[in-house]
PDB file of C-alpha atoms and ligand atoms in Angstrom:
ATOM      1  CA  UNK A   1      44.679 -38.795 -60.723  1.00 76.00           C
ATOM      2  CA  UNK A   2      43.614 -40.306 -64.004  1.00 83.00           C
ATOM      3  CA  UNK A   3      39.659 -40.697 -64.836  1.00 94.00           C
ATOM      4  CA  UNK A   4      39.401 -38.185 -62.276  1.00 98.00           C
ATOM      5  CA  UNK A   5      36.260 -35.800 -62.979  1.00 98.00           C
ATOM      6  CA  UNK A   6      37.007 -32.965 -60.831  1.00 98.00           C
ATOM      7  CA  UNK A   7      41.068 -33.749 -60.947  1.00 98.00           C
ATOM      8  CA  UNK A   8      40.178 -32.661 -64.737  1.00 98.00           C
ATOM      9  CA  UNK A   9      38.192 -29.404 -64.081  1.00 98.00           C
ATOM     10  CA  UNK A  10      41.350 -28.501 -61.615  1.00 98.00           C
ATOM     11  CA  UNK A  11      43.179 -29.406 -64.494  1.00 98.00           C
ATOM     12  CA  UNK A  12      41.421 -26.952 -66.942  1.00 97.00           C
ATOM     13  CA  UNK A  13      40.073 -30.382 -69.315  1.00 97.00           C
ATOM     14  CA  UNK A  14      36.506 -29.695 -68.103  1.00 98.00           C
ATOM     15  CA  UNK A  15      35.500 -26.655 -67.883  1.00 98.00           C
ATOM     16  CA  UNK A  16      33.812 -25.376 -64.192  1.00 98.00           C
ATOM     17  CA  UNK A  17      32.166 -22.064 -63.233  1.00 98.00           C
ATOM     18  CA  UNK A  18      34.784 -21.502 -60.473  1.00 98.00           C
ATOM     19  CA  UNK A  19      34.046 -18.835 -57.600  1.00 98.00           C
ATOM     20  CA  UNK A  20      37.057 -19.344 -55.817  1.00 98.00           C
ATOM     21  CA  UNK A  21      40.774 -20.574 -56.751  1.00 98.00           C
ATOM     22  CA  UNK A  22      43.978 -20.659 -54.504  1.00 98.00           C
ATOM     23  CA  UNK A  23      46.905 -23.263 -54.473  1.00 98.00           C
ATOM     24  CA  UNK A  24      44.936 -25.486 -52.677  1.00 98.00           C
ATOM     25  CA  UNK A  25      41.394 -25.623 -53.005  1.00 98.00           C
ATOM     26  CA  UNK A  26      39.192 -25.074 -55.973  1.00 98.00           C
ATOM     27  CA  UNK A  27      35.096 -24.065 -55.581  1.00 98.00           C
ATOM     28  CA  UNK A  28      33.022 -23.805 -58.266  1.00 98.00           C
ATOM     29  CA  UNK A  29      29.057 -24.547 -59.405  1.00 98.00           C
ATOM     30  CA  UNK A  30      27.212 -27.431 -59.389  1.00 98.00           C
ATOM     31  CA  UNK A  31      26.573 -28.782 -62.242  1.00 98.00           C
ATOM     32  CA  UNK A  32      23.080 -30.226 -61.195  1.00 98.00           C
ATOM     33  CA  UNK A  33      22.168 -27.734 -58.133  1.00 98.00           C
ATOM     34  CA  UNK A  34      19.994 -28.288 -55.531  1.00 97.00           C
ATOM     35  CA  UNK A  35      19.541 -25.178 -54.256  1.00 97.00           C
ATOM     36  CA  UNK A  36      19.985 -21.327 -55.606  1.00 98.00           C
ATOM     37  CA  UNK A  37      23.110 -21.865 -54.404  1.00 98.00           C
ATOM     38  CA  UNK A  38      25.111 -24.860 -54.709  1.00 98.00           C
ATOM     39  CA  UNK A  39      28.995 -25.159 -54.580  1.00 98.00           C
ATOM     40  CA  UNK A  40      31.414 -28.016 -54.610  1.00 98.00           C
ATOM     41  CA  UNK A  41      34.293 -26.705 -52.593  1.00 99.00           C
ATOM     42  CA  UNK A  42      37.648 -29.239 -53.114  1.00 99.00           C
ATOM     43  CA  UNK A  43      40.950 -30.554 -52.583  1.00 98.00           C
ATOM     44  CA  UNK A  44      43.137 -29.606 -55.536  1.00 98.00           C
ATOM     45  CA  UNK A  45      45.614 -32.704 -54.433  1.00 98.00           C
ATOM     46  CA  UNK A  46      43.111 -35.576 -54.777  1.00 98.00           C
ATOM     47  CA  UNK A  47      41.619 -37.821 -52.057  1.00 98.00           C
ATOM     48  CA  UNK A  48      39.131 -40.277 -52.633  1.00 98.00           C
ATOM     49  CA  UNK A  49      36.627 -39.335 -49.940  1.00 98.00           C
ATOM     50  CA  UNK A  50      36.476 -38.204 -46.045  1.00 98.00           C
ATOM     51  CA  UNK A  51      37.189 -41.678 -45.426  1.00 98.00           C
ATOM     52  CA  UNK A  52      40.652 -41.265 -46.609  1.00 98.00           C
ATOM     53  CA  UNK A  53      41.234 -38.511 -44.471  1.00 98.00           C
ATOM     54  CA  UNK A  54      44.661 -38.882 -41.902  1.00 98.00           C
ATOM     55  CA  UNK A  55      47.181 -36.395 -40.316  1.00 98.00           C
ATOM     56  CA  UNK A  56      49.028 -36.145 -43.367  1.00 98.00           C
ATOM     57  CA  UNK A  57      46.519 -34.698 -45.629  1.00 98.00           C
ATOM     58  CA  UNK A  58      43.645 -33.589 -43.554  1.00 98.00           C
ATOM     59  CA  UNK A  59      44.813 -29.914 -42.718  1.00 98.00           C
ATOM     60  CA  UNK A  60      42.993 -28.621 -46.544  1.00 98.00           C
ATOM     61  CA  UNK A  61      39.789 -29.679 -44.663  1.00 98.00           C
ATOM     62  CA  UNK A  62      40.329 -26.534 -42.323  1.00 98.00           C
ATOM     63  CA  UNK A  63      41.068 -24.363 -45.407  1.00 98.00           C
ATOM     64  CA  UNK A  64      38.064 -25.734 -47.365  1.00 98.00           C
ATOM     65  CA  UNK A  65      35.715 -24.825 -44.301  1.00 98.00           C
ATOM     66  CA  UNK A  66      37.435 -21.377 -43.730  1.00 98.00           C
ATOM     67  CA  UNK A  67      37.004 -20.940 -47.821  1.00 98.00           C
ATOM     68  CA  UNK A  68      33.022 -22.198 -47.110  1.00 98.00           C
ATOM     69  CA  UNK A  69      32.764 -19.078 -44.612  1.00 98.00           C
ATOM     70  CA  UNK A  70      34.303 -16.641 -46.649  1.00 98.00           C
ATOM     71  CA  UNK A  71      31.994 -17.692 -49.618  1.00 98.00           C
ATOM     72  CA  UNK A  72      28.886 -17.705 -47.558  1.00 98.00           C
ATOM     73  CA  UNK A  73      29.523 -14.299 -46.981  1.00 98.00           C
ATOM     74  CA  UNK A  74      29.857 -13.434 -50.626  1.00 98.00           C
ATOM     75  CA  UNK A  75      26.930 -15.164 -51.766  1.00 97.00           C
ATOM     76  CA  UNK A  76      24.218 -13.284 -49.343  1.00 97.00           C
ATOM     77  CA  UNK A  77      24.008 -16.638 -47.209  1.00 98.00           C
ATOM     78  CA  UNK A  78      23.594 -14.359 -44.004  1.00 97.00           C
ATOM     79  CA  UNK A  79      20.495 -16.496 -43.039  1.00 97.00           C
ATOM     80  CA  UNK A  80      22.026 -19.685 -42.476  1.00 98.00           C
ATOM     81  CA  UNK A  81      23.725 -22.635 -45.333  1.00 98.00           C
ATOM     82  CA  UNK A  82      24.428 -26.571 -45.032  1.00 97.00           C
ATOM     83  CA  UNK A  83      27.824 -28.257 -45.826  1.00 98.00           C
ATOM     84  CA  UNK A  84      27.639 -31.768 -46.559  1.00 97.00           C
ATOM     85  CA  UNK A  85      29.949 -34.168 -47.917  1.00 98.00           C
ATOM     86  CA  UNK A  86      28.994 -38.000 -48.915  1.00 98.00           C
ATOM     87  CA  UNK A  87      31.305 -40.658 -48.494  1.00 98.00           C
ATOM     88  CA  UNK A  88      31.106 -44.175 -50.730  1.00 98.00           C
ATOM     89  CA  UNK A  89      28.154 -46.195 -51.671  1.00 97.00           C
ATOM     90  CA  UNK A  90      25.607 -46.260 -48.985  1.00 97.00           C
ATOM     91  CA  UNK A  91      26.768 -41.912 -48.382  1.00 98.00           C
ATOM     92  CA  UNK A  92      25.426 -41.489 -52.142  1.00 97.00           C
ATOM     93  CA  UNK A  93      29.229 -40.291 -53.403  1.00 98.00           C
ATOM     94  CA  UNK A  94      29.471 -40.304 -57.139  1.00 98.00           C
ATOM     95  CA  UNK A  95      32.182 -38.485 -57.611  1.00 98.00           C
ATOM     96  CA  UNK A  96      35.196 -40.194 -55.952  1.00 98.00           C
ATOM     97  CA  UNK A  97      37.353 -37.145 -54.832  1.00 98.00           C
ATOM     98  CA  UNK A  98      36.495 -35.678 -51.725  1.00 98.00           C
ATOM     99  CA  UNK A  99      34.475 -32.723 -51.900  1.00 98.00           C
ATOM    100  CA  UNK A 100      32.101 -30.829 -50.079  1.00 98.00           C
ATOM    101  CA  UNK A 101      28.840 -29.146 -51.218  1.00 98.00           C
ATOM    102  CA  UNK A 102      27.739 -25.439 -49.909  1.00 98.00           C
ATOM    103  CA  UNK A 103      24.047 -25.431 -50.264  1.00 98.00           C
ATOM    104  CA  UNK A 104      21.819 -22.266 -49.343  1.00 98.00           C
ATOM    105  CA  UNK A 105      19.632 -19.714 -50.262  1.00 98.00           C
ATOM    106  CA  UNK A 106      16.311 -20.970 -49.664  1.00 97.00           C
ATOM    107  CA  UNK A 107      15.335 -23.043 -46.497  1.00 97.00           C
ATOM    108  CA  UNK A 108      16.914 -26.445 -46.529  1.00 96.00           C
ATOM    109  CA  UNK A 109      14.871 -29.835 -46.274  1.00 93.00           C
ATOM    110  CA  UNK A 110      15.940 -31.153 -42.843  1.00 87.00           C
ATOM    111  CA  UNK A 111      15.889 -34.426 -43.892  1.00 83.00           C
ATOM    112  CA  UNK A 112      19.333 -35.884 -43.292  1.00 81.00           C
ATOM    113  CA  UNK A 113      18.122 -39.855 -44.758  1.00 80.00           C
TER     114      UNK A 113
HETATM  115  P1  LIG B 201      28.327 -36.485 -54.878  1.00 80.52           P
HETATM  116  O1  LIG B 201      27.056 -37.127 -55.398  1.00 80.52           O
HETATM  117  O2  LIG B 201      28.271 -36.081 -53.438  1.00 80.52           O
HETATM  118  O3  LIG B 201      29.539 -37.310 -55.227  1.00 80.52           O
HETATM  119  O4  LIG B 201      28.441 -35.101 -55.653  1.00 80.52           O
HETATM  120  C1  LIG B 201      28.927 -34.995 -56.956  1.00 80.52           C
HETATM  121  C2  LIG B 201      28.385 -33.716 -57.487  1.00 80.52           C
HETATM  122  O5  LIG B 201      29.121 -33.376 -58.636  1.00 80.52           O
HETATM  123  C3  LIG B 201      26.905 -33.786 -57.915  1.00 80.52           C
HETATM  124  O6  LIG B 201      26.147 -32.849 -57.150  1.00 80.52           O
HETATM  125  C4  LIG B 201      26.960 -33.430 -59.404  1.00 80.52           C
HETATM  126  O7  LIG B 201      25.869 -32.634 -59.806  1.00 80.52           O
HETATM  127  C5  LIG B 201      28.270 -32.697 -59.510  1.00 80.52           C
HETATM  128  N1  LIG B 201      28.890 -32.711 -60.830  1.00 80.52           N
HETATM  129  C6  LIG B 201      29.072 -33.780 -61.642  1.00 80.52           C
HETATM  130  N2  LIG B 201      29.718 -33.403 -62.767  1.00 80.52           N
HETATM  131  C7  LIG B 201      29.950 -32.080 -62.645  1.00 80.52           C
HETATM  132  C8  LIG B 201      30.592 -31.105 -63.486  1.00 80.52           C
HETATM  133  N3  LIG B 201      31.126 -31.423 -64.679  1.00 80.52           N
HETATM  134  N4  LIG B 201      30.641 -29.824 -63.059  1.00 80.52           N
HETATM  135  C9  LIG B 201      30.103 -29.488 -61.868  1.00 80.52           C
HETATM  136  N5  LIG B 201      29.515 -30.356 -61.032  1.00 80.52           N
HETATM  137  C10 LIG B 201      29.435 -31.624 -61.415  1.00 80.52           C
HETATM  138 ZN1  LIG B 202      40.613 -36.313 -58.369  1.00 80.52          ZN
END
């Protein structure tokens, strides 16, 4: 996808931290994190956002989850992380290709809005 952010890191035009690559998914640091540890976990085909989520395409959303557990482990999050993912304007998304952060390593503000 053109004008893409993250369709260029997968592409190798940005460059990323990356902790974890397959065919599928990429995860790598956030460039602005919130928390000692802050991953955005993604789609390497791009969707815009959750809300573009269908049968077709919504089986990498397993993977991406099953890829959040296996790097929670890795990363010493043993006490607990949040997964979030924002969707459009009013969910605060400003990067339009669906993603989803892994935040832990401290205790999270519970805040949810
Ligand atoms: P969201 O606001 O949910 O769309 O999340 C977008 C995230 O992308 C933010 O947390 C940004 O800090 C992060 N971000 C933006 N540009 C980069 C980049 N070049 N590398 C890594 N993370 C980035
Ligand atoms: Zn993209």
């Amino acid at each position: 996808m053109e004008n893409c952010l993250f369709c260029k890191i997968i592409a190798g035009e940005i460059p990323s931290t990356k902790v974890y690559e397959d065919d599928e998914i990429l995860a790598f640091k956030d460039i602005n994190p919130m928390a000692p540890v802050h991953v955005l976990i993604i789609p390497k085909n791009h969707i815009d956002g959750a809300d573009m989520l269908n049968a077709e395409n919504s089986a990498v959303v397993s993977k991406i989850f099953t890829v959040a557990a296996q790097l929670a482990g890795e990363l010493k999050l043993e006490n607990g992380f949040r997964i979030v993912t924002n969707v459009g304007e009013d969910g605060g998304q400003t990067v339009r290709h669906l993603h989803f952060h892994l935040l832990g390593g401290k205790k999270l503000n519970t805040a949810l809005a």
